[in-house]
Amino acid sequence: MWSRTAAALGLGALAFAAPAAADPGPASALRAEAGAYDVTLPTGDTVHVGGGGTRVTPAAGRAPAFSVRSSGGDLYVVPGDRLADDPERYNVTALHERRRAAAPEPKASGELVTVRVRSIARDGRPGLGTAGFLNVKDASIGNAHRPLPGDPEEPCTDERWNGSNCVRLVPGTYSVMGVVETMPSWAPSTGPGKPLNHSLVGHPEIEITGDTEIVLDARKAKEVTVRTPEHATAPGLGAISHLMWTRGPANGPAVDEGVYLGEGATLEQRVFLQPTGRVRTGTFEAYTRWRLEAPAITMRAGSRSLRPEYYPAAYFSDTSDQFPRLDGSARMPVADGDRPGADLRGRLALVRRKDGVPVAEQVERAAKAGARMVAVYNDAPGVNDDPGDYGKLLKLPTVRLSHEEGRALLRERATVAAKGIVDSPYQYDLVFPEKGRISENLDYVARTRDLARIDSVYHGGGAMTAARYGKRPWEDFALSYSRPVTGTPRTRVEYVSADPETEWSAMAVTPEQPYNNAFPGPETPHFVLVETKSRAYRAGQRDARSWGEGPLTGGINAQSPIVRAGDQIRLRVGMADAARNFSDAYSSLFPNGFVTDFRVYRDDELVAQTAYRPSGVLTTTPGDAGYRVEYDFANNTPGTRLSTRARTSWTFRSAHTADVTVLPLLQIGYDAALDPHNRTRSKTLRLTVSHQDGSSVRLRRLSLQTSLDDGKTWTDVPVRDGVARLHGKGAVSLRVTAGDDRGNAITQETVRAYELR
């Protein structure tokens, strides 16, 4: 089983990095800072830890669920199709630190009983999954984990993990919980393949006094359903992302466990929980998390409602613009796309899935015959999203249907009315916790009055990628899949669960990050903008967020401020937008990317410099000295129009400190009333100056210069009470200088900050 880890958040107490090789440059006093990192699992899946949360990116051609666990401070991310493997192979922390596997733990002493576990899927067949055992008295003994159905030939031991279906335990009160997968009827119930759904089943509190068998029966679980009365939503691909739970003993650390579901991890967007009694010892909570939008695709044939679903986009594309979807409404006669010579012009081509025949090949034939859209129905009862092959783009919008739906359409020769919504104007991020027990009623109603509303503006051009992280009080790490935000620049109304115990944060990437690498294009740098503060919301609360709003210029991460402890200064700068979302940015290792230069001076002497990650730990002299931190940035990406260059210089004084101390560096805030394209007709620019340590030292000067020729010439602009009136039209560049009574100062220059119309 698993306990907690804080590795994924990158928050909390300051810990200076151990010595590491310095970045190249004329000065080498800057040690690398411990921070975000990526780990590739043996399956090729990638885990990114840090930067506001943890993200998992499946390898090309893979879409498994992931069991997320931790033990002894180590984070485990186990692919759902590798649950029978030794979990140490997927110890993300150990892989990152290049540690050897931990030594086996000593055996328990005294009388032991034998517990066998058996799993039953929702269709009555044996089911794949996992089972966990936790002694709820103190968690010191009996904390074990077994794969399901397990290998009956493996020896029955008291080890924390082995491949058997059996465990030896000290008699006592236990939590025995597990997840059981239900496979399609046409697939082996415990063989490889994609499951229909997952069920959390078991007993959060059960007395074990002698040899026994425990059955984890998914048929006892009830379906979780969500209704959104004010907006039409549908549980599309990736709608259910988290099935998580925690069990805290009377004494000792809680055990946290969960299943992390990405787009295409299951064939059905359904999840089931077994109702339980209320626990009497320790704590227990389970939750599901949902992401709901306007239905991406709906179809009707006469009075019959169909259940079409797109294939996972990563099967056939790298970015959202490569994956064709229906945008708007269409009426299409159904045609048999498998019949040679069939007239498919303007029709919905209905084709049967076939082993050995790639979906992309079927779609290409239909496209050549003039079809408007393709529906692939399964060749066996139920549904199937097997693409047959990867690495080919689809020529037409393509959905999958069940075998039963496809056969009915062929018989009826119906006309299908289809509606597609590519850019949903709203999105729900919902967490439904079950505290102390799992209740009988798992039908949730999400009314907007009970939620918080966030009006989000996605600035710039082209699609972006975004993710929202939710965290319950017992979780020390937050997980989320990132998804494209199409139709940008745009606004979107986003509703989140309003609960004082659920904290939210978010991130956005511009331009859109590829989610696959089957069709590589030019190498492109990305701004990974991270919201620098997580928060809980109240019911009915309204908030506004912007992403990529100009100017994009040099900044400091509020989650990782510049601090001093003793004679070490921890430095981290990068790029920040007008909402102070922060992104690391450093020189690209390819042409036409970012070019940066990061320099640190002590009393005008250069003591550190790097063109790469502008962060690290500087060991300096104890006496009072003047420091200057300079960060130059250029974005040479073809097509970049705004915020192409930036130069920032921070000046401050510092001496030895007894404790970790946030240093009083100045920051500039910009408000130009920009539209989503980073344009404005307003000539008013509002400037604010603040200290990153929150101090209120009096501002001594604030000046502004502007340029309309990309910084070749500059014009002084009066600033009164932080407000300036600009003149002219075009891409305006800004140069702001500010200083306070204690000698702290900032000069910030941004070329092509935004567009005046």
Coordinates of N, CA and C in Angstrom, one line a residue, residues 249-412:
P249 N -5.1 5.2 9.8 CA -5.3 4.4 11.0 C -5.4 5.2 12.2
A250 N -5.7 4.6 13.3 CA -5.8 5.3 14.6 C -4.5 6.0 14.9
N251 N -3.4 5.3 14.6 CA -2.1 5.9 14.9 C -1.2 5.6 13.6
G252 N -0.4 6.5 13.2 CA 0.5 6.3 12.1 C 0.0 7.0 10.9
P253 N 0.8 6.9 9.8 CA 0.5 7.7 8.6 C -0.6 7.1 7.8
A254 N -1.4 7.9 7.2 CA -2.5 7.5 6.3 C -1.9 6.8 5.0
V255 N -2.7 6.0 4.5 CA -2.4 5.3 3.2 C -3.3 5.9 2.1
D256 N -2.6 6.5 1.1 CA -3.3 7.1 0.0 C -3.1 6.2 -1.3
E257 N -4.2 6.1 -2.1 CA -4.1 5.3 -3.3 C -5.0 5.9 -4.3
G258 N -4.8 5.6 -5.6 CA -5.8 6.1 -6.6 C -5.5 5.5 -7.9
V259 N -6.5 5.7 -8.8 CA -6.4 5.4 -10.2 C -6.5 6.7 -11.0
Y260 N -5.6 7.0 -11.9 CA -5.5 8.2 -12.6 C -5.8 7.8 -14.1
L261 N -6.9 8.4 -14.6 CA -7.5 8.0 -15.8 C -7.3 9.1 -16.9
G262 N -6.7 8.8 -18.0 CA -6.5 9.7 -19.0 C -7.5 9.5 -20.1
E263 N -7.4 10.4 -21.2 CA -8.3 10.2 -22.3 C -8.0 8.9 -23.0
G264 N -9.0 8.1 -23.1 CA -8.9 6.8 -23.8 C -8.4 5.7 -22.9
A265 N -8.4 5.9 -21.5 CA -7.9 4.8 -20.6 C -9.0 3.7 -20.5
T266 N -10.3 4.1 -20.7 CA -11.3 3.1 -20.6 C -12.2 3.2 -21.9
L267 N -13.0 2.2 -22.1 CA -13.9 2.2 -23.3 C -15.2 2.9 -22.9
E268 N -15.6 2.9 -21.7 CA -16.8 3.6 -21.2 C -16.4 4.7 -20.2
Q269 N -17.1 5.8 -20.2 CA -16.8 6.8 -19.3 C -17.8 6.6 -18.1
R270 N -17.5 5.5 -17.3 CA -18.3 5.2 -16.2 C -17.3 4.7 -15.1
V271 N -17.8 4.9 -13.8 CA -17.0 4.5 -12.7 C -18.0 4.1 -11.6
F272 N -17.6 3.1 -10.7 CA -18.5 2.5 -9.8 C -17.8 2.5 -8.4
L273 N -18.6 2.7 -7.3 CA -18.1 2.7 -6.0 C -19.0 1.7 -5.2
Q274 N -18.4 0.9 -4.3 CA -19.2 0.1 -3.4 C -19.6 0.8 -2.2
P275 N -20.9 1.0 -1.9 CA -21.3 1.6 -0.6 C -20.7 0.8 0.6
T276 N -20.4 1.6 1.7 CA -19.7 1.0 2.8 C -20.4 1.5 4.1
G277 N -20.2 0.9 5.2 CA -20.5 1.5 6.5 C -19.5 2.5 6.9
R278 N -19.9 3.3 7.9 CA -19.0 4.4 8.4 C -17.9 3.7 9.2
V279 N -16.7 4.2 9.0 CA -15.5 3.6 9.7 C -15.6 4.1 11.2
R280 N -15.1 3.3 12.1 CA -15.1 3.6 13.5 C -13.7 3.9 14.0
T281 N -12.7 3.5 13.3 CA -11.3 3.7 13.6 C -10.6 4.4 12.5
G282 N -10.0 5.6 12.9 CA -9.2 6.3 11.9 C -10.1 7.1 10.9
T283 N -9.6 7.4 9.8 CA -10.3 8.2 8.8 C -10.3 7.5 7.5
F284 N -11.3 7.9 6.7 CA -11.5 7.3 5.3 C -12.2 8.3 4.4
E285 N -11.7 8.4 3.2 CA -12.4 9.2 2.2 C -12.1 8.6 0.8
A286 N -13.1 8.7 0.0 CA -12.9 8.4 -1.5 C -13.5 9.5 -2.3
Y287 N -13.0 9.7 -3.5 CA -13.6 10.7 -4.3 C -13.4 10.4 -5.8
T288 N -14.3 10.9 -6.6 CA -14.1 10.8 -8.1 C -14.0 12.3 -8.5
R289 N -13.3 12.5 -9.6 CA -13.1 13.8 -10.2 C -13.6 13.8 -11.7
W290 N -14.3 14.8 -12.1 CA -15.0 14.8 -13.4 C -14.6 16.1 -14.1
R291 N -14.5 16.0 -15.4 CA -14.3 17.1 -16.3 C -15.4 17.0 -17.4
L292 N -16.3 18.0 -17.3 CA -17.5 17.9 -18.2 C -17.6 19.1 -19.1
E293 N -17.9 18.9 -20.3 CA -18.1 20.0 -21.3 C -19.3 19.8 -22.1
A294 N -19.6 20.7 -23.0 CA -20.7 20.5 -24.0 C -20.4 19.2 -24.8
P295 N -21.4 18.4 -25.1 CA -21.1 17.2 -25.8 C -20.3 17.5 -27.1
A296 N -19.2 16.8 -27.3 CA -18.4 17.0 -28.4 C -19.1 16.5 -29.7
I297 N -19.9 15.4 -29.6 CA -20.6 14.9 -30.8 C -21.8 14.2 -30.3
T298 N -22.9 14.5 -30.9 CA -24.2 13.8 -30.7 C -24.8 13.4 -32.0
M299 N -25.6 12.3 -32.0 CA -26.2 11.8 -33.2 C -27.6 11.2 -32.9
R300 N -28.5 11.5 -33.8 CA -29.8 10.9 -33.7 C -30.2 10.3 -35.1
A301 N -30.8 9.1 -35.0 CA -31.4 8.5 -36.2 C -32.9 8.3 -36.0
G302 N -33.7 9.3 -36.5 CA -35.1 9.3 -36.2 C -35.3 9.5 -34.7
S303 N -36.0 8.6 -34.0 CA -36.2 8.8 -32.6 C -35.1 8.1 -31.7
R304 N -34.1 7.5 -32.4 CA -33.1 6.8 -31.7 C -31.9 7.7 -31.4
S305 N -31.5 7.8 -30.1 CA -30.3 8.5 -29.8 C -29.1 7.5 -29.8
L306 N -28.1 7.9 -30.5 CA -26.9 7.1 -30.6 C -25.9 7.6 -29.6
R307 N -24.8 6.8 -29.3 CA -23.8 7.2 -28.4 C -22.4 7.2 -29.1
P308 N -22.2 8.1 -30.1 CA -21.0 8.1 -30.8 C -19.9 8.7 -29.9
E309 N -18.7 8.3 -30.1 CA -17.5 8.8 -29.4 C -16.3 8.9 -30.3
Y310 N -15.6 10.0 -30.3 CA -14.4 10.1 -31.1 C -13.4 9.1 -30.6
Y311 N -12.5 8.7 -31.4 CA -11.3 8.0 -31.0 C -10.4 8.9 -30.2
P312 N -9.6 8.4 -29.3 CA -8.6 9.3 -28.7 C -7.7 10.0 -29.7
A313 N -7.6 11.3 -29.6 CA -6.9 12.1 -30.6 C -5.5 11.6 -30.8
A314 N -4.8 11.2 -29.7 CA -3.4 10.8 -29.8 C -3.2 9.6 -30.7
Y315 N -4.2 8.8 -31.0 CA -4.1 7.7 -32.0 C -3.7 8.2 -33.4
F316 N -4.2 9.4 -33.7 CA -4.1 9.9 -35.1 C -3.6 11.3 -35.3
S317 N -3.0 11.9 -34.3 CA -2.6 13.3 -34.4 C -1.6 13.6 -33.3
D318 N -0.9 14.7 -33.5 CA 0.0 15.3 -32.5 C -0.6 16.5 -31.8
T319 N -1.4 17.3 -32.5 CA -2.0 18.5 -32.0 C -3.4 18.5 -32.5
S320 N -4.2 19.4 -31.8 CA -5.7 19.4 -32.0 C -6.1 19.8 -33.4
D321 N -5.3 20.6 -34.1 CA -5.6 21.0 -35.4 C -5.5 19.9 -36.5
Q322 N -4.8 18.8 -36.1 CA -4.6 17.7 -37.0 C -5.7 16.7 -36.9
F323 N -6.6 16.8 -35.9 CA -7.6 15.8 -35.6 C -9.0 16.3 -36.1
P324 N -9.6 15.8 -37.2 CA -10.8 16.4 -37.7 C -12.0 16.1 -36.8
R325 N -12.8 17.1 -36.5 CA -14.0 17.0 -35.7 C -15.2 17.7 -36.5
L326 N -16.4 17.3 -36.2 CA -17.5 17.9 -36.8 C -17.8 19.2 -36.0
D327 N -17.9 20.3 -36.7 CA -18.2 21.6 -36.1 C -19.5 22.2 -36.6
G328 N -20.5 22.0 -35.8 CA -21.9 22.5 -36.3 C -22.8 21.3 -36.5
S329 N -23.9 21.5 -37.2 CA -24.9 20.5 -37.4 C -24.8 20.0 -38.9
A330 N -25.2 18.7 -39.0 CA -25.2 18.1 -40.3 C -26.3 17.0 -40.3
R331 N -27.0 16.8 -41.5 CA -27.9 15.7 -41.7 C -27.3 14.9 -42.8
M332 N -27.1 13.6 -42.5 CA -26.4 12.7 -43.5 C -27.1 11.4 -43.6
P333 N -27.4 11.0 -44.8 CA -27.9 9.7 -45.0 C -26.8 8.7 -44.7
V334 N -27.2 7.5 -44.1 CA -26.3 6.5 -43.8 C -26.0 5.6 -45.0
A335 N -24.8 5.3 -45.3 CA -24.4 4.4 -46.4 C -23.5 3.4 -45.9
D336 N -23.6 2.2 -46.5 CA -22.7 1.1 -46.1 C -21.4 1.3 -46.8
G337 N -20.4 1.7 -46.0 CA -19.1 2.0 -46.5 C -18.3 0.8 -46.8
D338 N -18.8 -0.4 -46.4 CA -18.0 -1.6 -46.8 C -18.5 -2.2 -48.1
R339 N -19.6 -1.7 -48.7 CA -20.1 -2.3 -49.9 C -19.3 -1.7 -51.1
P340 N -18.7 -2.5 -51.9 CA -18.0 -1.9 -53.1 C -18.9 -1.1 -54.0
G341 N -18.4 0.1 -54.4 CA -19.1 0.9 -55.3 C -20.2 1.7 -54.6
A342 N -20.4 1.7 -53.3 CA -21.5 2.4 -52.6 C -21.3 3.9 -52.8
D343 N -22.4 4.6 -53.0 CA -22.4 6.0 -53.2 C -22.3 6.7 -51.8
L344 N -21.1 7.2 -51.5 CA -20.9 7.8 -50.2 C -20.9 9.3 -50.2
R345 N -21.2 9.9 -51.3 CA -21.0 11.4 -51.4 C -22.0 12.1 -50.4
G346 N -21.4 12.9 -49.5 CA -22.1 13.7 -48.5 C -22.7 12.8 -47.5
R347 N -22.4 11.6 -47.4 CA -23.1 10.7 -46.5 C -22.2 10.3 -45.3
L348 N -22.9 9.7 -44.3 CA -22.2 9.1 -43.2 C -21.8 7.7 -43.6
A349 N -20.5 7.4 -43.8 CA -20.1 6.1 -44.2 C -20.0 5.2 -42.9
L350 N -20.8 4.1 -42.9 CA -20.8 3.2 -41.8 C -19.9 2.0 -42.2
V351 N -18.9 1.8 -41.4 CA -17.9 0.7 -41.7 C -17.8 -0.2 -40.5
R352 N -17.5 -1.4 -40.7 CA -17.3 -2.4 -39.7 C -15.9 -2.6 -39.3
R353 N -15.6 -2.5 -38.0 CA -14.2 -2.8 -37.6 C -13.7 -4.1 -38.0
K354 N -12.5 -4.2 -38.5 CA -11.9 -5.5 -38.9 C -10.5 -5.7 -38.4
D355 N -10.2 -6.8 -37.8 CA -8.9 -7.1 -37.4 C -7.9 -7.0 -38.6
G356 N -6.8 -6.3 -38.4 CA -5.8 -6.2 -39.5 C -6.1 -5.1 -40.5
V357 N -7.2 -4.4 -40.3 CA -7.5 -3.3 -41.2 C -7.5 -2.0 -40.4
P358 N -6.6 -1.1 -40.6 CA -6.5 0.1 -39.8 C -7.7 1.0 -40.0
V359 N -8.1 1.7 -38.9 CA -9.2 2.6 -39.1 C -8.9 3.7 -40.1
A360 N -7.6 4.2 -40.0 CA -7.2 5.3 -40.9 C -7.3 4.9 -42.4
E361 N -7.1 3.6 -42.6 CA -7.2 3.1 -44.0 C -8.7 3.1 -44.4
Q362 N -9.6 2.7 -43.5 CA -11.0 2.7 -43.8 C -11.5 4.1 -44.1
V363 N -11.0 5.0 -43.3 CA -11.4 6.4 -43.4 C -10.9 7.0 -44.7
E364 N -9.7 6.7 -45.1 CA -9.2 7.2 -46.4 C -10.0 6.7 -47.6
R365 N -10.4 5.5 -47.5 CA -11.2 5.0 -48.7 C -12.6 5.7 -48.7
A366 N -13.2 6.0 -47.5 CA -14.4 6.7 -47.5 C -14.3 8.1 -47.9
A367 N -13.2 8.7 -47.6 CA -12.9 10.1 -48.0 C -12.8 10.2 -49.5
K368 N -12.1 9.2 -50.1 CA -11.9 9.3 -51.6 C -13.3 9.1 -52.3
A369 N -14.2 8.4 -51.6 CA -15.5 8.2 -52.2 C -16.5 9.3 -51.9
G370 N -16.0 10.4 -51.2 CA -16.8 11.6 -51.0 C -17.6 11.6 -49.8
A371 N -17.3 10.7 -48.8 CA -18.1 10.7 -47.6 C -17.8 12.0 -46.8
R372 N -18.8 12.4 -46.0 CA -18.7 13.6 -45.2 C -18.1 13.2 -43.8
M373 N -18.4 12.0 -43.3 CA -18.1 11.6 -42.0 C -18.1 10.1 -42.0
V374 N -17.4 9.5 -41.0 CA -17.2 8.0 -40.9 C -17.6 7.6 -39.5
A375 N -18.4 6.5 -39.4 CA -18.7 5.8 -38.1 C -18.2 4.4 -38.2
V376 N -17.4 4.0 -37.3 CA -16.9 2.6 -37.3 C -17.6 1.8 -36.2
Y377 N -18.3 0.8 -36.5 CA -19.0 0.0 -35.5 C -18.2 -1.3 -35.2
N378 N -18.3 -1.8 -34.0 CA -17.6 -2.9 -33.5 C -18.0 -4.2 -34.2
D379 N -17.1 -5.1 -34.4 CA -17.5 -6.4 -35.0 C -17.9 -7.4 -34.0
A380 N -18.0 -7.1 -32.7 CA -18.4 -7.9 -31.7 C -19.3 -7.1 -30.8
P381 N -20.1 -7.8 -29.9 CA -21.0 -7.0 -29.1 C -20.3 -6.0 -28.2
G382 N -20.9 -4.8 -28.1 CA -20.3 -3.7 -27.3 C -19.5 -2.8 -28.2
V383 N -18.5 -2.1 -27.5 CA -17.7 -1.1 -28.2 C -16.2 -1.5 -28.2
N384 N -15.5 -0.8 -29.0 CA -14.1 -1.1 -29.2 C -13.4 0.2 -29.9
D385 N -12.3 0.6 -29.3 CA -11.7 1.8 -29.9 C -10.3 1.4 -30.5
D386 N -10.1 0.1 -30.8 CA -8.8 -0.3 -31.4 C -8.6 0.4 -32.8
P387 N -7.6 1.2 -33.0 CA -7.4 1.9 -34.2 C -6.8 1.0 -35.3
G388 N -6.3 -0.2 -34.9 CA -5.6 -1.1 -35.9 C -4.2 -0.7 -36.2
D389 N -3.9 0.6 -36.2 CA -2.5 1.0 -36.5 C -2.4 2.5 -36.1
Y390 N -1.2 3.0 -35.9 CA -1.0 4.4 -35.5 C -0.1 5.0 -36.6
G391 N 0.0 6.3 -36.4 CA 0.9 7.1 -37.3 C 0.3 7.6 -38.6
K392 N -1.0 7.6 -38.7 CA -1.6 8.1 -39.9 C -2.7 9.1 -39.5
L393 N -2.8 10.2 -40.2 CA -3.8 11.2 -40.0 C -5.1 10.8 -40.5
L394 N -6.2 11.1 -39.9 CA -7.5 10.9 -40.4 C -7.9 11.9 -41.4
K395 N -8.6 11.5 -42.4 CA -9.1 12.5 -43.5 C -10.4 13.1 -43.2
L396 N -11.2 12.5 -42.3 CA -12.6 12.9 -42.0 C -12.9 12.8 -40.5
P397 N -13.9 13.5 -40.0 CA -14.3 13.3 -38.7 C -14.8 11.8 -38.5
T398 N -14.3 11.1 -37.5 CA -14.6 9.7 -37.4 C -15.0 9.4 -36.0
V399 N -16.1 8.7 -35.8 CA -16.5 8.3 -34.5 C -16.6 6.7 -34.5
R400 N -16.7 6.2 -33.2 CA -16.9 4.8 -33.1 C -18.3 4.6 -32.5
L401 N -19.0 3.5 -32.9 CA -20.3 3.1 -32.4 C -20.2 1.7 -31.9
S402 N -21.2 1.3 -31.1 CA -21.3 -0.1 -30.6 C -21.7 -1.0 -31.8
H403 N -21.5 -2.3 -31.6 CA -21.9 -3.2 -32.6 C -23.4 -3.2 -32.9
E404 N -24.2 -3.0 -31.8 CA -25.6 -3.0 -31.8 C -26.1 -1.8 -32.6
E405 N -25.5 -0.6 -32.3 CA -25.9 0.6 -33.0 C -25.6 0.5 -34.5
G406 N -24.4 0.0 -34.9 CA -24.1 -0.1 -36.3 C -25.0 -1.0 -37.0
R407 N -25.3 -2.2 -36.5 CA -26.2 -3.1 -37.2 C -27.6 -2.5 -37.3
A408 N -28.1 -1.7 -36.3 CA -29.4 -1.1 -36.4 C -29.5 -0.1 -37.5
L409 N -28.4 0.7 -37.6 CA -28.3 1.8 -38.7 C -28.3 1.1 -40.1
L410 N -27.6 0.0 -40.2 CA -27.6 -0.6 -41.5 C -29.0 -1.2 -41.9
R411 N -29.7 -1.7 -40.9 CA -31.0 -2.3 -41.2 C -32.0 -1.1 -41.6
E412 N -31.9 0.0 -40.9 CA -32.9 1.0 -41.1 C -32.6 2.0 -42.2

